[in-house]
PDB file of C-alpha atoms in Angstrom:
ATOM      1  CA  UNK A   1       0.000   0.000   0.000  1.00 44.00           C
ATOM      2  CA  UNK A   2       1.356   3.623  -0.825  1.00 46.00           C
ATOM      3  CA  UNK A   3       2.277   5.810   1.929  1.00 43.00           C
ATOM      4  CA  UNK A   4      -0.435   8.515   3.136  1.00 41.00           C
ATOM      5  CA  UNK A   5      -0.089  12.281   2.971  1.00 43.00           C
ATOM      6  CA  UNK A   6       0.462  14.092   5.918  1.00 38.00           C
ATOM      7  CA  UNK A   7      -0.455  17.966   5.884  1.00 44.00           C
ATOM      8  CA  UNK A   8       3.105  19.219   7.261  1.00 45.00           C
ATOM      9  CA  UNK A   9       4.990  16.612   4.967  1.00 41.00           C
ATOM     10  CA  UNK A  10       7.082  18.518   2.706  1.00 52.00           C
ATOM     11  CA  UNK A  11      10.308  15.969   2.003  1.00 78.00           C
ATOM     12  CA  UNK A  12      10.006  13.591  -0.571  1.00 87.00           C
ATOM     13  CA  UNK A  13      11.158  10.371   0.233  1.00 89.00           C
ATOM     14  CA  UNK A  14      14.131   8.726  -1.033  1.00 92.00           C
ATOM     15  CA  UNK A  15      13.389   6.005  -3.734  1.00 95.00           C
ATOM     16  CA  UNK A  16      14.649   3.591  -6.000  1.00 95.00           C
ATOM     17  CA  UNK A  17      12.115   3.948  -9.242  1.00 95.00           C
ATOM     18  CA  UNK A  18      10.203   7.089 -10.624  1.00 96.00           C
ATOM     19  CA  UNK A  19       7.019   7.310 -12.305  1.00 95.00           C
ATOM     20  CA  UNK A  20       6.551  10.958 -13.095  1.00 95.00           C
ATOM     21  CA  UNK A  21       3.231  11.860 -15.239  1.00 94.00           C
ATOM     22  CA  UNK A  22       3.023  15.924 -16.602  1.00 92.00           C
ATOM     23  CA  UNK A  23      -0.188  15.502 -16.623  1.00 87.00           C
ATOM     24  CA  UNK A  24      -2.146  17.342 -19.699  1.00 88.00           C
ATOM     25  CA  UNK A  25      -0.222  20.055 -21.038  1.00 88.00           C
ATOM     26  CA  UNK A  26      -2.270  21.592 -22.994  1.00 82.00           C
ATOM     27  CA  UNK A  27      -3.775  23.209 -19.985  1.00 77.00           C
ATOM     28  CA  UNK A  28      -0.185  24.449 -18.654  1.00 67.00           C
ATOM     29  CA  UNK A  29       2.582  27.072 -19.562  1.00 56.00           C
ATOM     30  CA  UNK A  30       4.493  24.126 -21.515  1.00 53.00           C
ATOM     31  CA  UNK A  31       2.572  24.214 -25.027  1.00 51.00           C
ATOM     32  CA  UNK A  32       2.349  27.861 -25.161  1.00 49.00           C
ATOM     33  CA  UNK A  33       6.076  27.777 -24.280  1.00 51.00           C
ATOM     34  CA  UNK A  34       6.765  25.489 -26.887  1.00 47.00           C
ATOM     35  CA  UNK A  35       5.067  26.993 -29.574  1.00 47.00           C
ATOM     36  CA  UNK A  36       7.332  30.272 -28.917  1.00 47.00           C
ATOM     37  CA  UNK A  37      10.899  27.957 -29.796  1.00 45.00           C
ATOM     38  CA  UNK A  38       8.971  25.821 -32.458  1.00 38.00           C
ATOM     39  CA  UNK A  39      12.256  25.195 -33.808  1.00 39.00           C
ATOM     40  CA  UNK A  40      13.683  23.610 -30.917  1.00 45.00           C
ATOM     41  CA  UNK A  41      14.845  20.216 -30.069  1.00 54.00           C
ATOM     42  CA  UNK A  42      11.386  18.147 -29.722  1.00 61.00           C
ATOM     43  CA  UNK A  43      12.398  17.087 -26.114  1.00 84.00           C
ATOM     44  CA  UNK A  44      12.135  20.719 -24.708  1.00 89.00           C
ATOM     45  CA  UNK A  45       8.413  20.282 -24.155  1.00 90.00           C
ATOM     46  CA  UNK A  46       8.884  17.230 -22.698  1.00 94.00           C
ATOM     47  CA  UNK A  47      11.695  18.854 -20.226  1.00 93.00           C
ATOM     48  CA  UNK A  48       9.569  22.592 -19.610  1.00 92.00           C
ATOM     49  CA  UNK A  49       6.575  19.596 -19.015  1.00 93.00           C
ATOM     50  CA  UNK A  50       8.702  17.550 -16.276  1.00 94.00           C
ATOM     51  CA  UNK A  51      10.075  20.918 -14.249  1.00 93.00           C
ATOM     52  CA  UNK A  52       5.589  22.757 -14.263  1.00 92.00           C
ATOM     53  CA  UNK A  53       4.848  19.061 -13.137  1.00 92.00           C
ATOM     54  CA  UNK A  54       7.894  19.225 -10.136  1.00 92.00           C
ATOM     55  CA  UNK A  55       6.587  23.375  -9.251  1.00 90.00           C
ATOM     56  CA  UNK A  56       3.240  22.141  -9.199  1.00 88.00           C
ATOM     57  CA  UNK A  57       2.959  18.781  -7.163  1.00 89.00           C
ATOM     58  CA  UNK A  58       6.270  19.727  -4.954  1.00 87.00           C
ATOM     59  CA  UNK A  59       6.243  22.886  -4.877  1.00 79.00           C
ATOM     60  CA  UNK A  60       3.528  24.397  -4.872  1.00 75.00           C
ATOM     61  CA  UNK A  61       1.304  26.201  -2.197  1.00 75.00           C
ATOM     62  CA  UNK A  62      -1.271  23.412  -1.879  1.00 77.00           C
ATOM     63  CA  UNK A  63       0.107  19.846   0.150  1.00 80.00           C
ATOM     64  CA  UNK A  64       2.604  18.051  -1.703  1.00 84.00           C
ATOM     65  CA  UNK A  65       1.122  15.664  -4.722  1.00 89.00           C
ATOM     66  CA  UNK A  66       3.005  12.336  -4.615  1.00 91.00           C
ATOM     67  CA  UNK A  67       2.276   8.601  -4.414  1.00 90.00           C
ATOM     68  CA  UNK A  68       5.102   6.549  -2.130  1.00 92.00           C
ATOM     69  CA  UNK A  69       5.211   2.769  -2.509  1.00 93.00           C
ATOM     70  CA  UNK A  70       7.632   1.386   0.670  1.00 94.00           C
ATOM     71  CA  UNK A  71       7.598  -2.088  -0.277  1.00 94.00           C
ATOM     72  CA  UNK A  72       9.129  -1.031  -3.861  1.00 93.00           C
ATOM     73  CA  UNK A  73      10.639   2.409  -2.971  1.00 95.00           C
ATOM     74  CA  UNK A  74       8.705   3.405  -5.665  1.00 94.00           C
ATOM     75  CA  UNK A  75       8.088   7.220  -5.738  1.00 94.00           C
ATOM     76  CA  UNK A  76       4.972   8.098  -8.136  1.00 93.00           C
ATOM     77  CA  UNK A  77       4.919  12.142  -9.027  1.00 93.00           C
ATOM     78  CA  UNK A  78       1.908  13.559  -8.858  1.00 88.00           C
ATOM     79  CA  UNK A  79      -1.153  11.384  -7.615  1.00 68.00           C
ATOM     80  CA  UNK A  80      -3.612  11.621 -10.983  1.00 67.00           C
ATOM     81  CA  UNK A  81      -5.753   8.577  -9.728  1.00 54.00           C
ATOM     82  CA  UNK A  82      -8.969  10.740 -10.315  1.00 52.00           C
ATOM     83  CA  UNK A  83      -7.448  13.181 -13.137  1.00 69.00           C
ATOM     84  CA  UNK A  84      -6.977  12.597 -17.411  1.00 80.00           C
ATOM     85  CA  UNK A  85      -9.666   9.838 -16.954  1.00 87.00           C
ATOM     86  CA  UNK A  86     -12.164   9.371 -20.124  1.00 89.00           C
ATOM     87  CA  UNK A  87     -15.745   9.378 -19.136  1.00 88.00           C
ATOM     88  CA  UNK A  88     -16.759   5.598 -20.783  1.00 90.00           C
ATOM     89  CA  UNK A  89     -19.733   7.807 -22.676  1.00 90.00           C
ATOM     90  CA  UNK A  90     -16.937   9.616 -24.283  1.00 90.00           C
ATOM     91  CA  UNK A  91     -14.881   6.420 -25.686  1.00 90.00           C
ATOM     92  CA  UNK A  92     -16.030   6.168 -28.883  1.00 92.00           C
ATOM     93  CA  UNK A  93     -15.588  10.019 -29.308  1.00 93.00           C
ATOM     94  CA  UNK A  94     -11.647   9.943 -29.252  1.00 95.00           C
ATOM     95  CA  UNK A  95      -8.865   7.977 -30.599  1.00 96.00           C
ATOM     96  CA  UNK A  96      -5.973   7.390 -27.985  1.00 97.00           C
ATOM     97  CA  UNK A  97      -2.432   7.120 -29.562  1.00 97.00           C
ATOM     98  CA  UNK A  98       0.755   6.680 -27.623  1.00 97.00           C
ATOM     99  CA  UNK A  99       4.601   6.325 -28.710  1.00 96.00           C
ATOM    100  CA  UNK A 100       6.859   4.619 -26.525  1.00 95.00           C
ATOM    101  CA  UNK A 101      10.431   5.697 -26.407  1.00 93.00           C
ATOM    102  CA  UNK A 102      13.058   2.845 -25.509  1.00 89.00           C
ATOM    103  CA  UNK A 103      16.177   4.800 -23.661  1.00 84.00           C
ATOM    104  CA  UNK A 104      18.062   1.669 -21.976  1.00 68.00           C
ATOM    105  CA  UNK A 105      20.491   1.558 -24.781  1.00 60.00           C
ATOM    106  CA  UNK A 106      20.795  -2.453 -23.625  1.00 50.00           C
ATOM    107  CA  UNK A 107      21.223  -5.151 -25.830  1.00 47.00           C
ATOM    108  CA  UNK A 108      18.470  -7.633 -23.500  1.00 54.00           C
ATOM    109  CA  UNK A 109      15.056  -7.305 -24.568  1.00 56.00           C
ATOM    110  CA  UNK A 110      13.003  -6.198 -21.175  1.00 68.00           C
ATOM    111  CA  UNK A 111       8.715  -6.592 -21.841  1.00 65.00           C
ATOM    112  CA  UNK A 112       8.133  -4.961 -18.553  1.00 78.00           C
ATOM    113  CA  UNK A 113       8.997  -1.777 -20.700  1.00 89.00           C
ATOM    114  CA  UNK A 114       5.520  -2.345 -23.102  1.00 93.00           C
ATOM    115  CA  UNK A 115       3.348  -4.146 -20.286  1.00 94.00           C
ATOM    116  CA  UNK A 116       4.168  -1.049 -17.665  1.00 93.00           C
ATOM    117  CA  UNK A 117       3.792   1.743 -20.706  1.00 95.00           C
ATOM    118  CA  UNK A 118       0.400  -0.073 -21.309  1.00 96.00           C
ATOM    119  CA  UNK A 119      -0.262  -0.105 -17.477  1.00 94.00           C
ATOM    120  CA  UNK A 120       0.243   2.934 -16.700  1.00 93.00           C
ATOM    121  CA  UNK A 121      -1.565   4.449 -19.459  1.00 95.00           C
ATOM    122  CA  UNK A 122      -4.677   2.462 -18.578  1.00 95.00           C
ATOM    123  CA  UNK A 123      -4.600   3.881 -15.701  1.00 91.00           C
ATOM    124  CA  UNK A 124      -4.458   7.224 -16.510  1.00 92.00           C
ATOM    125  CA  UNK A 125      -6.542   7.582 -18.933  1.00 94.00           C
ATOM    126  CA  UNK A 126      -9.218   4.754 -17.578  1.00 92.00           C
ATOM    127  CA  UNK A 127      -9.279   3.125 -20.793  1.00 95.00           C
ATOM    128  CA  UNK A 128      -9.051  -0.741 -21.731  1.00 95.00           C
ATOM    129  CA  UNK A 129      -7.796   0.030 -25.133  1.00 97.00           C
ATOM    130  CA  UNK A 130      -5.815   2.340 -27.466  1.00 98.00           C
ATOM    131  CA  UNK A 131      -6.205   3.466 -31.008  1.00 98.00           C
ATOM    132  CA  UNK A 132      -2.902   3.277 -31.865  1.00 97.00           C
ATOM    133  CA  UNK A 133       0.738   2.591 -30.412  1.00 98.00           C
ATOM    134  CA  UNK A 134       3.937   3.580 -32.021  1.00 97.00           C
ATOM    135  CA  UNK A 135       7.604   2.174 -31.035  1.00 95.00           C
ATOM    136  CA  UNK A 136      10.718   4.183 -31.353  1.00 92.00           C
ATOM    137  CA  UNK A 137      13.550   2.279 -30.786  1.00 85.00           C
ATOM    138  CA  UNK A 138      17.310   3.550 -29.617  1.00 77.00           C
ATOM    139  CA  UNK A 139      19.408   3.655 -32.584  1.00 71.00           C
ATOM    140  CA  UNK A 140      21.721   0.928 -30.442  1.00 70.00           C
ATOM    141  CA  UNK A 141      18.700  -1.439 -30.050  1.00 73.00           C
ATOM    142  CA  UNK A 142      19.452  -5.148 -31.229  1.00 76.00           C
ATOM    143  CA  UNK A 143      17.174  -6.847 -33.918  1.00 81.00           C
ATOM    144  CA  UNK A 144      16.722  -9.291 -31.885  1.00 82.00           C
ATOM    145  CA  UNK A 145      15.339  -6.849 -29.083  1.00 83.00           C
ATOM    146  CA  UNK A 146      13.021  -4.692 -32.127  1.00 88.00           C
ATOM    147  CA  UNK A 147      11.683  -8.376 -32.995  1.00 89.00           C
ATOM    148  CA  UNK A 148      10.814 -10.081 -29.147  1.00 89.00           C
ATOM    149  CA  UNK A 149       9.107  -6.347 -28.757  1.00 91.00           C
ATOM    150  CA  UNK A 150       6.620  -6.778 -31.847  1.00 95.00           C
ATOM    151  CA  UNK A 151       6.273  -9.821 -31.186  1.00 94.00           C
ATOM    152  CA  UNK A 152       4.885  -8.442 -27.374  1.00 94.00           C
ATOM    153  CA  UNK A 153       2.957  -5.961 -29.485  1.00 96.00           C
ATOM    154  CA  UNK A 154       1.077  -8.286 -31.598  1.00 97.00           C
ATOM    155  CA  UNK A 155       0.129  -9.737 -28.513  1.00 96.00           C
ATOM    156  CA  UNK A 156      -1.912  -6.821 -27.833  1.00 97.00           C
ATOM    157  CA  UNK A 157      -3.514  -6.252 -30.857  1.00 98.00           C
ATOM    158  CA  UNK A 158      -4.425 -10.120 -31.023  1.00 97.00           C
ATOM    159  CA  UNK A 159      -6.166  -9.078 -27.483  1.00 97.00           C
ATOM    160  CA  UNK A 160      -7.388  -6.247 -28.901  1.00 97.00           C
ATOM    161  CA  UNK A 161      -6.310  -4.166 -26.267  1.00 98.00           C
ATOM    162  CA  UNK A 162      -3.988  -2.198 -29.456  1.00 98.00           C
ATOM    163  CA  UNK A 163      -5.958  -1.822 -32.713  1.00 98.00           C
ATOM    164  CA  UNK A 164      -2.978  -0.102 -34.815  1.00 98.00           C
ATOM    165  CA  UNK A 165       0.739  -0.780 -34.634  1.00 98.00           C
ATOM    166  CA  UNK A 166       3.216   1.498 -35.804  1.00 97.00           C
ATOM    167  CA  UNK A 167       7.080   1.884 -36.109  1.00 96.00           C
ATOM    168  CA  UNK A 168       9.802   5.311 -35.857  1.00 94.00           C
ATOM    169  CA  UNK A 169      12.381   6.048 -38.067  1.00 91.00           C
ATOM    170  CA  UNK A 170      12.172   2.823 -39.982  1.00 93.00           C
ATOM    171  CA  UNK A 171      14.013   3.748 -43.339  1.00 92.00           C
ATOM    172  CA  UNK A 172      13.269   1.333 -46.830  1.00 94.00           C
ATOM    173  CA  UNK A 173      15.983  -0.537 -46.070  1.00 94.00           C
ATOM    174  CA  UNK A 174      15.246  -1.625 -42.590  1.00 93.00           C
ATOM    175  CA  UNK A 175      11.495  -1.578 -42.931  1.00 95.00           C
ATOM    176  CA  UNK A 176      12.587  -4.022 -45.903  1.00 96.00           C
ATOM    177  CA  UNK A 177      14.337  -6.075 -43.223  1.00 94.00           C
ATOM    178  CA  UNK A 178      11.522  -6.126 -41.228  1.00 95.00           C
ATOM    179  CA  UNK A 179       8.566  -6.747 -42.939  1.00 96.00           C
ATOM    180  CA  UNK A 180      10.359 -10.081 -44.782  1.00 95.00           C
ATOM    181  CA  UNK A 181      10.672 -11.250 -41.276  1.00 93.00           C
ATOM    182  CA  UNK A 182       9.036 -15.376 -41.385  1.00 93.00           C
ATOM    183  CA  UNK A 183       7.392 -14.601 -38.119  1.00 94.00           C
ATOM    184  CA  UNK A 184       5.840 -11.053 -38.484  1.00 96.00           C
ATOM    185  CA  UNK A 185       2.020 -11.722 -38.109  1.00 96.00           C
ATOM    186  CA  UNK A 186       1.205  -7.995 -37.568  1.00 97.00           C
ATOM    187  CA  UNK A 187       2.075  -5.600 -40.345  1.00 97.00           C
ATOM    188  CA  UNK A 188       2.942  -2.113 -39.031  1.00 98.00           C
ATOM    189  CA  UNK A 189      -0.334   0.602 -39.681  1.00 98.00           C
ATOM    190  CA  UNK A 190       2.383   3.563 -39.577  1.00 96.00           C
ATOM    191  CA  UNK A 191       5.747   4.791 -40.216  1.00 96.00           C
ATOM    192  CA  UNK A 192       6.972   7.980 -38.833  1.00 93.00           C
ATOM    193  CA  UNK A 193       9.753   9.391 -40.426  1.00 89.00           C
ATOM    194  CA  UNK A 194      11.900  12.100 -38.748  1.00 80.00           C
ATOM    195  CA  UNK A 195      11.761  15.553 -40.078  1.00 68.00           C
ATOM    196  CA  UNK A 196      15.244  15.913 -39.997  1.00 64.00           C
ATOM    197  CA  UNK A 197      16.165  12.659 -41.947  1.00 55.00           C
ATOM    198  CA  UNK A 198      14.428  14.194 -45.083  1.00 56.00           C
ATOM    199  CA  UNK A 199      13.020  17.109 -46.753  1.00 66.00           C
ATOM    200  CA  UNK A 200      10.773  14.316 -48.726  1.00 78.00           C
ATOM    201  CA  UNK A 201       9.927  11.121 -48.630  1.00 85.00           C
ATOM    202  CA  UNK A 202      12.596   9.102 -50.254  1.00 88.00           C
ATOM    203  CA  UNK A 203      10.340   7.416 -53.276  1.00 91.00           C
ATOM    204  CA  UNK A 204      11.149   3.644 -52.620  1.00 94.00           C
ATOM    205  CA  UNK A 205      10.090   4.206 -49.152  1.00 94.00           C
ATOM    206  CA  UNK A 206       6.154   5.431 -50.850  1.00 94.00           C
ATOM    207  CA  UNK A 207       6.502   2.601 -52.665  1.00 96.00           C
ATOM    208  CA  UNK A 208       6.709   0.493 -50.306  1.00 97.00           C
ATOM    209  CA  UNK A 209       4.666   1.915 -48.066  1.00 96.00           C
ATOM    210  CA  UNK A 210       1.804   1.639 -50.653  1.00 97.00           C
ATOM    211  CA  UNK A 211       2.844  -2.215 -51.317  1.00 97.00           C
ATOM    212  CA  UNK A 212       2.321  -3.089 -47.824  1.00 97.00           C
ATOM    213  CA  UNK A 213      -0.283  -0.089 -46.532  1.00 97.00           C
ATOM    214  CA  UNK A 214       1.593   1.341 -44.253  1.00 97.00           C
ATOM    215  CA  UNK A 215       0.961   5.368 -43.938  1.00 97.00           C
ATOM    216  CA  UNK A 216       3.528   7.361 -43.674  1.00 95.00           C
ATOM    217  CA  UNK A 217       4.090  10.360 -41.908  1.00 91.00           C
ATOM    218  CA  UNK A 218       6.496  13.146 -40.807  1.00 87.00           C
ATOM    219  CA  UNK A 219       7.204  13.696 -36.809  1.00 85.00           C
ATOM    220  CA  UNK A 220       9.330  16.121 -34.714  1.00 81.00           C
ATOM    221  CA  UNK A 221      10.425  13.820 -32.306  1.00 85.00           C
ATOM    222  CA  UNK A 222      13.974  13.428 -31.232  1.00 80.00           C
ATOM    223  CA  UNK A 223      15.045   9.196 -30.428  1.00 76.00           C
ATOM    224  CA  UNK A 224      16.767  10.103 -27.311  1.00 82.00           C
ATOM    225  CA  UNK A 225      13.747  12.534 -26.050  1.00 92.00           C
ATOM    226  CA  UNK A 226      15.091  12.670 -22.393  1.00 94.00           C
ATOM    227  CA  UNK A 227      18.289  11.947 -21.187  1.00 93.00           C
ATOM    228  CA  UNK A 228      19.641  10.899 -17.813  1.00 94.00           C
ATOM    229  CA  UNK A 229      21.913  14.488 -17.314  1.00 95.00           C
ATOM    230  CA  UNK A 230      18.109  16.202 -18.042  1.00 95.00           C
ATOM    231  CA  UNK A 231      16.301  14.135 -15.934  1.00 96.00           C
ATOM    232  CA  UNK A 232      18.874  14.034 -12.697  1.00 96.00           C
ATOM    233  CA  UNK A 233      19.550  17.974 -13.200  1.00 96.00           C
ATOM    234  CA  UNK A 234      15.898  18.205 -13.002  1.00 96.00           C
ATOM    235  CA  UNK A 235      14.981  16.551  -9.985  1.00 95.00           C
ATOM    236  CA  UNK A 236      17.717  17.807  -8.412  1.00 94.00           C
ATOM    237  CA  UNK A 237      16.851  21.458  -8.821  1.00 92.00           C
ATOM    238  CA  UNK A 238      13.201  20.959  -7.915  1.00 91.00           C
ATOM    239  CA  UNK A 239      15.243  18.760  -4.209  1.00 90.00           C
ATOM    240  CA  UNK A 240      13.761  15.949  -5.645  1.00 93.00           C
ATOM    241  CA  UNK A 241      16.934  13.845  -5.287  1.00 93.00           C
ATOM    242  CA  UNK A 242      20.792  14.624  -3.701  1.00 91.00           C
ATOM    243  CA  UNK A 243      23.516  16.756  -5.519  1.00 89.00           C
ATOM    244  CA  UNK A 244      25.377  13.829  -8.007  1.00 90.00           C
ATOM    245  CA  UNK A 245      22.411  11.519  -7.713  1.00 94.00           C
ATOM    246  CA  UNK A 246      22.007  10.352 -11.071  1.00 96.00           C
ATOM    247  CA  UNK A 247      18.463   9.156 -11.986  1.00 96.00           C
ATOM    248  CA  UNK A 248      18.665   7.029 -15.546  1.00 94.00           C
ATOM    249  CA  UNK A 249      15.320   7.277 -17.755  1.00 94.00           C
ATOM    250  CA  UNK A 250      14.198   3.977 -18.975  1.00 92.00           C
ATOM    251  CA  UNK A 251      11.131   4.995 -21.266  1.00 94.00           C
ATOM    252  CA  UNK A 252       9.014   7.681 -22.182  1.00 95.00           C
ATOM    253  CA  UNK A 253       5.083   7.246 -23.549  1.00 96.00           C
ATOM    254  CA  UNK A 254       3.443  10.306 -25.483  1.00 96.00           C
ATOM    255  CA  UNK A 255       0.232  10.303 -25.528  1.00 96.00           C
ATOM    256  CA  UNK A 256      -2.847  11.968 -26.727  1.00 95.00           C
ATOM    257  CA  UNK A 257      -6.252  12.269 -26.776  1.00 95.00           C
ATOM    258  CA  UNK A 258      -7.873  13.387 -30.056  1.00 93.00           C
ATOM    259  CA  UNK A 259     -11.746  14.135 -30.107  1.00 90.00           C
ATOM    260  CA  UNK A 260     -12.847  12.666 -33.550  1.00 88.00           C
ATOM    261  CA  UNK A 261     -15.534  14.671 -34.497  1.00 86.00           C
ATOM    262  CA  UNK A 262     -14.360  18.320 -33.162  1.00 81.00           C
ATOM    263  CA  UNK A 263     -10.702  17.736 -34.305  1.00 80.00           C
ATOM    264  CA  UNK A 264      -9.264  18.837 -31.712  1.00 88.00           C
ATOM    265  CA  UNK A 265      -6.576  17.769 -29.090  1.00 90.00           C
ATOM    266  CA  UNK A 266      -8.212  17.368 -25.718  1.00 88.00           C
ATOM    267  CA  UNK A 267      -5.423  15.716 -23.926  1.00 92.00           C
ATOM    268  CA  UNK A 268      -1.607  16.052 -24.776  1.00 93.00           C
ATOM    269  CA  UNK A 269       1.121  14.354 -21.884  1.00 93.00           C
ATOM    270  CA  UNK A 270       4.042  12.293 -20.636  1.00 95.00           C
ATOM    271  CA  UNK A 271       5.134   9.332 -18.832  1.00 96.00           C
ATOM    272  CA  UNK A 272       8.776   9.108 -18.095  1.00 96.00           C
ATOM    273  CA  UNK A 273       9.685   5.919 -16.168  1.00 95.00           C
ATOM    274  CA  UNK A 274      13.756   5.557 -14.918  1.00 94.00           C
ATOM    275  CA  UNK A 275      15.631   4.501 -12.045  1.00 94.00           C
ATOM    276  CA  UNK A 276      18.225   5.530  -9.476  1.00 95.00           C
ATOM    277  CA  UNK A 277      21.570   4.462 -11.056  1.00 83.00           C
TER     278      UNK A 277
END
C-alpha cells in the first residue's frame, strides 16, 4: 500500500524507481512555451513539461502531490488517480495514440517496458484500449530486441487491447528487413519518419509503403527525447533527489487524446519511467 499524505509533509522520500506523469499540457505554460521555440529540439516540451509538473505537485502552495510505494521504494509524481480519466460515454468520441520511447540503450530485450507503458496508461486515462501505439527504438537497439518487442505488441492487438501498430524512423531498407521477417504476423499501420532525416519522402520508401499499406508520416520527435543528465539535473533542482544523484530514464510514452468529431486535441502528456543508477 502507498504511503499517506500528511499535511506538514514537505520531504520527498528517497526512492529507487520514478514514475513521473506531466499531466495534460495543454492546460499548462508548456505548449504555449513550446510553440514560442517551435524550432527547438522536440524534447524541450517534454523537459519545460517535467520541471511545471515538479513546481506544481512539490512545490507548490497546496500539500505536496506524490504517491510513495515502501515495499518497492517506488516514488509516483503527482497522484492523478482521479485526473486525465475518459468518461466511458466519451470512448467512442476519441482515438488514444501513444509512442513509446526505448532509452536503456541495452542489448536484452526487457517486456516490462511495453506491459508497464500499457499499465500505466490504462490507468491514466481509464481506458481498456488504445487506437494506436507507435515504437521508437534507440538507434543501439538489437534486432533481436526490435523483434521479441513486436512480437509483445502483436500480442496486444491479437487481445485487442492495441488496434494499430506502428514503427519510428524505420528507413526502406530496414522496414525491408523487417517486414520479410518469417514470423511477423502484424504488419505495421504507420511509419513515422523524422523531419530531420528528409526534406521528402525518399520514393522507394512510398513505394513500399503503398505495397504493404503502411501510412507514412512526418514527426518532430527526437530518439533520445530525455536523457539521464536532463532528468537528474531536473529533480535535483526541484530537491527531488541529492547533488550527483544520477536518476537514468528507462522509457518515455506520449500520448494523446484526439476528439474525432471536433478535431481537436483534448489531452496532450508524458510518462517518463527511470531509475536511481
Amino acid at each position: 500500500m502507498p504511503s499517506q499524505h500528511f499535511p506538514d509533509q514537505t520531504i520527498v522520500p528517497e526512492f529507487k524507481q520514478l514514475v513521473l506523469y506531466t499531466g495534460n499540457v495543454m492546460l499548462t505554460s508548456t505548449t504555449a512555451t513550446a510553440g514560442k521555440h517551435w524550432n527547438k529540439k522536440s524534447n524541450t516540451e517534454l523537459v519545460q513539461a517535467i520541471s511545471d509538473t515538479l513546481d506544481i505537485s512539490l512545490n507548490g502552495p497546496d500539500k505536496p502531490s506524490f504517491r510513495y510505494y515502501t515495499e518497492s521504494e517506488l516514488l509516483e509524481v503527482p497522484d492523478l488517480r482521479l485526473s486525465s480519466r475518459i468518461h466511458p460515454d466519451d470512448r467512442n468520441d476519441v482515438e488514444v495514440t501513444a509512442k513509446l520511447f526505448y532509452l536503456d540503450r541495452c542489448t536484452e530485450y526487457q517486456p516490462s517496458h511495453i506491459d508497464k507503458a500499457i499499465h500505466h496508461l490504462q490507468q491514466l486515462l481509464d481506458v481498456k484500449s488504445i487506437d494506436t501505439f507507435i515504437v521508437s527504438f534507440d538507434a543501439d537497439d538489437s534486432a533481436s530486441s526490435v523483434n521479441k518487442a513486436w512480437k509483445d505488441l502483436e500480442a496486444y492487438h491479437e487481445r485487442g487491447v492495441i488496434s494499430k501498430l506502428g514503427l519510428a524512423d524505420f528507413d526502406y531498407q530496414t522496414l525491408t528487413d523487417f517486414l520479410n521477417k518469417e514470423d511477423l504476423k502484424v504488419n505495421p499501420s504507420l511509419d513515422q519518419v523524422h523531419v530531420d532525416q528528409c526534406s521528402s519522402l525518399p520514393k522507394d520508401l512510398i513505394s513500399l509503403g503503398k505495397e504493404h499499406g503502411i501510412e507514412l508520416t512526418f514527426n518532430g520527435d527526437t530518439t533520445e527525447i530525455l536523457t539521464t543528465e536532463a532528468l537528474s539535473t531536473l529533480l535535483c533542482n526541484h530537491k527531488v533527489v541529492k547533488d550527483n544523484t544520477n536518476v537514468k530514464p528507462r522509457w518515455v510514452l506520449k500520448y494523446n487524446v484526439f476528439f474525432k468529431c471536433r478535431s481537436v486535441v483534448a489531452d496532450k502528456g508524458y510518462i517518463v519511467v527511470g531509475d536511481v543508477a
